[in-house]
Short mmCIF file of C-alpha atoms in Angstrom, two decimals:
data_model
loop_
_atom_site.label_atom_id
_atom_site.label_comp_id
_atom_site.label_asym_id
_atom_site.label_seq_id
_atom_site.Cartn_x
_atom_site.Cartn_y
_atom_site.Cartn_z
CA MET A 819 15.61 27.86 -7.44
CA THR A 820 17.23 25.67 -5.47
CA LYS A 821 21.36 25.88 -6.08
CA LYS A 822 22.83 25.35 -2.42
CA ARG A 823 21.95 22.81 0.30
CA ASN A 824 21.17 23.64 3.56
CA GLY A 825 22.60 22.20 6.62
CA LEU A 826 19.49 21.86 8.80
CA LEU A 827 17.78 20.05 6.19
CA GLU A 828 20.25 17.17 7.03
CA LEU A 829 19.26 17.50 10.59
CA TYR A 830 15.58 16.94 9.94
CA ARG A 831 16.39 13.95 7.57
CA LEU A 832 18.47 12.19 10.94
CA PHE A 833 15.59 12.92 13.11
CA PHE A 834 13.21 11.25 10.61
CA CYS A 835 15.41 8.42 10.07
CA PHE A 836 15.45 7.98 13.57
CA TRP A 837 11.32 8.24 13.96
CA VAL A 838 12.00 4.92 11.28
CA LEU A 839 14.40 3.07 13.17
CA TYR A 840 12.15 3.83 16.85
CA PHE A 841 8.94 1.94 14.68
CA HIS A 842 10.57 -0.76 13.86
CA HIS A 843 12.46 -1.31 17.08
CA PHE A 844 15.92 -0.43 16.29
CA LEU A 845 16.41 2.75 18.02
CA PHE A 846 18.03 3.19 21.47
CA ILE A 847 14.59 4.24 22.94
CA GLU A 848 11.96 1.40 23.47
CA ASN A 849 9.10 1.64 21.29
CA THR A 850 6.02 1.26 23.45
CA GLY A 851 3.67 0.95 20.26
CA LYS A 852 1.62 3.85 21.66
CA VAL A 853 3.07 6.80 19.81
CA TYR A 854 4.47 8.19 16.60
CA ARG A 855 3.46 5.01 14.88
CA ASP A 856 2.57 6.54 11.29
CA ALA A 857 6.48 6.42 10.18
CA TYR A 858 5.62 6.09 6.58
CA LEU A 859 4.90 9.88 7.16
CA ALA A 860 8.96 10.10 8.01
CA VAL A 861 9.54 8.45 4.62
CA GLU A 862 7.21 11.16 2.70
CA PHE A 863 9.81 13.83 4.35
CA PHE A 864 12.37 11.69 2.54
CA PHE A 865 10.45 11.89 -0.92
CA ILE A 866 9.87 15.72 -0.70
CA LEU A 867 13.33 16.50 0.03
CA GLY A 868 14.99 14.18 -3.04
CA GLY A 869 13.02 16.71 -5.28
CA VAL A 870 13.97 19.88 -3.74
CA PHE A 871 17.34 19.76 -5.72
CA LEU A 872 16.34 18.05 -8.32
CA LEU A 873 15.55 20.57 -10.97
CA ASN A 874 19.29 21.64 -11.28
CA SER A 875 20.33 17.90 -12.10
CA LEU A 876 17.31 17.64 -14.36
CA LYS A 877 19.01 20.86 -16.30
CA ARG A 878 22.17 19.71 -16.46
CA SER A 879 21.27 16.49 -17.91
CA GLU A 880 19.66 18.30 -20.90
CA ASP A 881 22.79 18.58 -23.16
CA LEU A 882 23.48 15.18 -22.92
CA PRO A 883 21.61 12.44 -25.18
CA ALA A 884 18.47 11.55 -23.60
CA TRP A 885 19.86 7.51 -22.27
CA GLN A 886 22.99 8.89 -21.41
CA GLY A 887 21.49 12.03 -19.73
CA CYS A 888 19.19 9.27 -17.64
CA GLY A 889 22.13 6.98 -16.63
CA LYS A 890 24.25 9.74 -15.60
CA PHE A 891 21.30 11.59 -13.92
CA ILE A 892 20.35 8.29 -11.97
CA TRP A 893 23.61 6.99 -11.30
CA GLY A 894 25.17 10.11 -10.15
CA ARG A 895 22.20 9.78 -7.13
CA LEU A 896 22.88 5.89 -6.85
CA LYS A 897 26.69 5.82 -6.86
CA PRO A 898 27.12 7.56 -2.80
CA LEU A 899 24.90 4.48 -1.83
CA PHE A 900 26.18 1.67 -3.93
CA PRO A 901 28.94 0.52 -1.71
CA THR A 902 26.62 0.45 1.06
CA LEU A 903 23.81 -1.40 -0.81
CA CYS A 904 26.37 -3.92 -1.65
CA VAL A 905 27.26 -4.69 1.49
CA VAL A 906 23.82 -5.21 2.59
CA PHE A 907 23.25 -7.65 -0.36
CA CYS A 908 26.13 -10.12 0.52
CA PHE A 909 25.41 -10.13 4.26
CA ASN A 910 21.95 -11.04 3.68
CA VAL A 911 21.93 -13.36 1.02
CA THR A 912 24.32 -15.12 3.03
CA GLY A 913 22.27 -14.65 5.69
CA ILE A 914 19.57 -15.99 4.01
CA ILE A 915 21.77 -19.41 2.50
CA ILE A 916 22.54 -20.33 6.23
CA GLN A 917 18.90 -19.76 7.01
CA ALA A 918 17.52 -21.79 4.17
CA SER A 919 19.87 -24.81 5.12
CA LYS A 920 19.24 -24.79 8.54
CA TYR A 921 15.40 -24.47 8.57
CA GLY A 922 14.25 -24.44 5.03
CA PHE A 923 13.52 -21.66 2.77
CA ASP A 924 11.09 -19.23 4.05
CA PHE A 925 10.24 -16.51 1.52
CA ASN A 926 8.09 -13.98 3.70
CA THR A 927 10.56 -14.43 6.54
CA GLN A 928 14.29 -14.59 4.59
CA ILE A 929 13.59 -12.29 1.80
CA GLY A 930 11.83 -10.02 4.34
CA THR A 931 15.00 -8.70 5.64
CA VAL A 932 15.40 -6.49 2.71
CA TYR A 933 11.87 -5.37 2.96
CA TYR A 934 12.66 -2.16 4.58
CA LEU A 935 14.40 -1.03 1.47
CA TRP A 936 11.45 -0.83 -0.56
CA PHE A 937 11.92 3.07 -0.48
CA LEU A 938 14.71 2.87 -2.40
CA PRO A 939 13.97 1.27 -5.89
CA PHE A 940 10.47 3.48 -5.95
CA LEU A 941 12.30 6.68 -5.12
CA PHE A 942 15.19 5.58 -8.06
CA LEU A 943 11.39 4.90 -10.40
CA GLY A 944 10.16 7.99 -8.96
CA LEU A 945 13.57 9.74 -10.24
CA PHE A 946 13.45 8.07 -13.55
CA CYS A 947 10.09 9.14 -14.45
CA MET A 948 10.37 12.75 -13.43
CA TYR A 949 13.64 12.83 -15.96
CA TRP A 950 11.53 11.72 -18.64
CA LEU A 951 8.81 13.88 -18.03
CA TYR A 952 11.06 17.02 -17.86
CA ARG A 953 12.81 15.56 -20.93
CA CYS A 954 9.75 14.95 -23.38
CA ILE A 955 7.93 17.63 -22.08
CA LYS A 956 9.43 21.08 -23.74
CA ASN A 957 7.37 23.89 -22.27
CA LYS A 958 8.38 23.76 -18.78
CA THR A 959 5.31 25.66 -17.74
CA VAL A 960 2.85 22.41 -18.96
CA PHE A 961 5.57 20.40 -17.40
CA PHE A 962 5.44 22.57 -13.58
CA ILE A 963 1.45 22.55 -13.77
CA LEU A 964 1.90 18.92 -14.23
CA LEU A 965 3.73 18.80 -11.28
CA GLY A 966 0.98 20.59 -9.16
CA VAL A 967 -1.69 17.83 -10.73
CA LEU A 968 1.11 14.83 -9.64
CA THR A 969 1.30 16.02 -5.96
CA ILE A 970 -2.50 16.22 -5.64
CA ALA A 971 -2.95 13.03 -7.08
CA GLY A 972 -0.44 11.27 -5.60
CA TYR A 973 -1.59 12.43 -1.79
CA THR A 974 -5.08 11.73 -2.92
CA VAL A 975 -4.71 7.98 -3.69
CA GLU A 976 -2.21 7.38 -1.34
CA PHE A 977 -4.63 9.03 1.77
CA SER A 978 -8.17 7.73 -0.25
CA ILE A 979 -6.33 4.12 0.03
CA HIS A 980 -3.91 3.56 2.19
CA PHE A 981 -6.32 2.39 5.11
CA THR A 982 -8.48 0.90 3.32
CA GLN A 983 -7.50 -1.91 0.87
CA TYR A 984 -4.54 -4.01 2.33
CA TRP A 985 -3.22 -5.48 -0.68
CA LEU A 986 -2.70 -1.72 -2.14
CA ASP A 987 -0.75 -1.26 1.66
CA GLN A 988 1.27 -4.02 1.48
CA LEU A 989 2.70 -1.97 -1.59
CA HIS A 990 2.46 1.24 0.35
CA LEU A 991 0.84 2.93 -3.06
CA SER A 992 4.45 3.54 -3.62
CA ILE A 993 4.85 4.94 -7.12
CA ALA A 994 1.88 7.72 -6.08
CA ARG A 995 3.82 8.82 -3.25
CA SER A 996 7.15 8.69 -4.77
CA LEU A 997 5.92 11.08 -7.97
CA GLY A 998 3.81 12.92 -5.48
CA GLY A 999 6.66 14.06 -2.95
CA ILE A 1000 8.97 14.43 -5.55
CA SER A 1001 6.55 16.91 -7.35
CA PHE A 1002 5.71 18.62 -4.48
CA GLY A 1003 9.76 18.80 -3.33
CA ILE A 1004 10.59 20.36 -7.09
CA LEU A 1005 7.54 22.95 -6.52
CA ILE A 1006 9.22 23.98 -3.47
CA SER A 1007 12.43 24.42 -4.67
CA ARG A 1008 10.61 26.94 -7.52
CA ILE A 1009 9.15 29.34 -4.98
CA PRO A 1010 11.01 32.89 -4.80
CA ARG A 1011 13.42 32.80 -1.40
CA MET A 1012 12.26 35.36 0.95
CA ALA A 1013 14.79 37.80 3.21
CA LEU A 1014 13.01 37.33 6.17
CA ALA A 1015 15.98 38.95 8.42
CA TRP A 1016 16.53 42.21 10.43
CA LYS A 1017 20.20 42.77 11.38
CA LYS A 1018 21.17 39.58 12.91
CA ILE A 1019 17.91 38.44 13.78
CA ASN A 1020 16.58 35.78 11.11
CA PHE A 1021 12.66 35.58 11.46
CA ASN A 1022 12.43 32.33 9.72
CA TYR A 1023 13.01 30.53 12.82
CA LEU A 1024 9.72 32.02 13.96
CA VAL A 1025 8.32 30.14 11.37
CA ILE A 1026 10.44 26.86 11.74
CA LEU A 1027 10.16 26.46 15.29
CA PRO A 1028 6.89 26.16 15.62
CA THR A 1029 6.17 24.56 12.64
CA ILE A 1030 8.41 21.63 13.97
CA ALA A 1031 6.66 21.61 17.54
CA LEU A 1032 3.53 21.17 15.49
CA ILE A 1033 4.81 18.55 13.49
CA LEU A 1034 5.81 16.77 16.59
CA TRP A 1035 2.50 17.61 18.26
CA THR A 1036 0.00 16.16 15.45
CA ALA A 1037 2.17 13.28 14.49
CA TYR A 1038 2.26 12.21 18.24
CA LYS A 1039 -1.12 9.90 17.18
CA PRO A 1040 -2.79 11.22 14.29
CA GLN A 1041 -6.42 10.36 14.49
CA ASN A 1042 -7.27 11.16 10.50
CA ASN A 1043 -6.44 11.56 6.74
CA TRP A 1044 -6.69 15.10 7.26
CA GLU A 1045 -4.29 15.26 10.11
CA ARG A 1046 -1.65 13.30 8.40
CA ALA A 1047 -2.60 15.49 4.81
CA SER A 1048 -1.59 18.18 7.16
CA ILE A 1049 1.75 16.98 8.35
CA ILE A 1050 2.65 16.65 4.37
CA VAL A 1051 1.71 20.56 4.20
CA MET A 1052 4.07 21.33 7.07
CA TYR A 1053 6.82 19.37 5.68
CA GLY A 1054 6.41 22.22 2.76
CA PHE A 1055 6.44 25.22 5.19
CA LEU A 1056 9.12 23.68 7.01
CA ILE A 1057 11.92 22.90 4.28
CA TYR A 1058 10.71 26.29 2.22
CA PHE A 1059 11.84 28.50 5.53
CA THR A 1060 14.87 26.54 6.04
CA LEU A 1061 16.09 27.18 2.29
CA ASN A 1062 15.09 30.92 3.22
CA ILE A 1063 18.31 30.30 5.86
CA GLN A 1064 21.64 30.93 4.23
CA ASN A 1065 25.22 29.97 5.28
CA VAL A 1066 23.97 27.05 7.29
CA GLY A 1067 26.29 23.79 6.22
CA GLY A 1068 29.50 22.35 6.10
CA LYS A 1069 31.06 19.31 6.97
CA PHE A 1070 28.95 18.50 9.90
CA PHE A 1071 26.14 18.73 8.28
CA ASP A 1072 27.31 16.54 5.32
CA PHE A 1073 28.13 13.98 7.90
CA ILE A 1074 24.84 14.03 9.39
CA GLY A 1075 22.84 13.38 5.83
CA ALA A 1076 25.16 10.66 5.06
CA LEU A 1077 25.06 9.05 8.40
CA SER A 1078 21.10 8.87 7.84
CA MET A 1079 20.99 7.33 4.83
CA ARG A 1080 22.97 4.76 5.99
CA LEU A 1081 21.42 4.15 9.44
CA TYR A 1082 18.21 3.71 6.97
CA ILE A 1083 19.63 0.93 4.53
CA TYR A 1084 20.81 -0.70 7.55
CA MET A 1085 18.25 -1.54 9.05
CA ALA A 1086 18.09 -4.85 6.56
CA ILE A 1087 21.07 -6.00 8.39
CA LEU A 1088 19.29 -5.82 11.78
CA CYS A 1089 16.37 -7.76 10.35
CA MET A 1090 18.79 -10.90 9.50
CA LEU A 1091 20.52 -10.57 12.72
CA LEU A 1092 16.89 -10.82 14.44
CA LEU A 1093 16.79 -14.03 12.50
CA PHE A 1094 20.04 -15.52 14.05
CA GLY A 1095 18.30 -14.22 17.75
CA VAL A 1096 20.02 -10.77 18.03
CA THR A 1097 16.44 -8.72 19.66
CA ASP A 1098 17.87 -5.88 22.15
CA TYR A 1099 16.89 -2.94 20.33
CA VAL A 1100 19.48 -0.96 22.23
CA GLU A 1101 22.50 -3.64 20.85
CA LEU A 1102 20.78 -3.41 17.41
CA PHE A 1103 20.99 0.23 17.45
CA PHE A 1104 24.69 0.38 17.71
CA ILE A 1105 25.25 -2.42 15.42
CA ASN A 1106 23.53 -0.44 13.22
CA LEU A 1107 25.61 3.07 14.26
CA THR A 1108 28.80 0.91 14.18
CA LEU A 1109 27.90 -0.56 10.61
CA ALA A 1110 27.13 2.91 9.41
CA LEU A 1111 29.95 4.61 11.02
CA THR A 1112 32.52 2.04 9.58
CA ASP A 1113 31.21 2.09 5.74
CA MET A 1114 31.45 5.80 5.93
CA LEU A 1115 35.19 5.73 7.43
CA VAL A 1116 36.03 2.63 4.71
CA PHE A 1117 34.56 3.99 1.66
CA GLY A 1118 35.25 7.62 2.35
CA TRP A 1119 38.95 6.41 2.57
CA LEU A 1120 38.32 4.36 -0.29
CA ASN A 1121 36.79 7.01 -2.58
CA LYS A 1122 39.51 9.41 -1.40
CA ARG A 1123 42.37 7.36 -3.16
CA LEU A 1124 40.89 6.43 -5.91
CA SER A 1125 40.15 10.22 -6.44
CA GLN A 1126 43.75 11.04 -6.18
CA LYS A 1127 44.71 8.24 -8.49
CA LYS A 1128 42.22 9.63 -11.30
CA LYS A 1129 44.36 13.18 -10.61
CA ALA A 1130 47.97 11.63 -10.63
#
């Protein structure tokens, strides 16, 4: 069972965040539309990673009344991002009002500016479902068998329908992806760790580095669902062998992880800025970076002040 976060996973999170930004033309590198087009595969990594450290939280919630435990469980994950989401909501609602007053209301264009946040509600929906599954299934062997079924079923549904049914594609099959990815992440965390090290040589890197290279090569121009499914499997190998590496962490990696999530969320503001005529991808990236860093500085300071007042 995974107890401690590994800083390398936060670096991976930043890379996959950059992949999503690149796909949506919000990175400092121009997107030609020819390579790394399946950015939804990057989001799959976020779902899986969301399950890796979940089991400890689920166990801690067992001592509380069911709904109280559910609220604490969900709020514990939402709380760090709540101020950021409030900023996005206020900015985009203001932008929608201004745009609607000038050009009339257009649901697809204006409400669509928050479209890129679809990942978050379905992540939390998946966490909500996982909480109640864990709470209601007393036999944990049955619970873990069910996770295996959900992993296979979730990805089977996704890859069998994603590219054939347009209306389902628009929903991103999000609950299937969410439950499948979170289940896979929990199962990875249950695999016993292996001490693949000798003296100062850590042999886990001999698996990690080729796996990263293979993911990059396969994702460059995936041709079919088998290649896409193989990337999901490689994510499992990458996360597992990364977790085998000890003593990789600290404030820098915590910073990278927090920055990644905020860069992802503030894409919604960039979409609104597009409606106001800001179209240069380099400019949009640096606006996004400035927003994310300012967010971390301001809300980090406020959170520290509140903590000091509570202690006093």
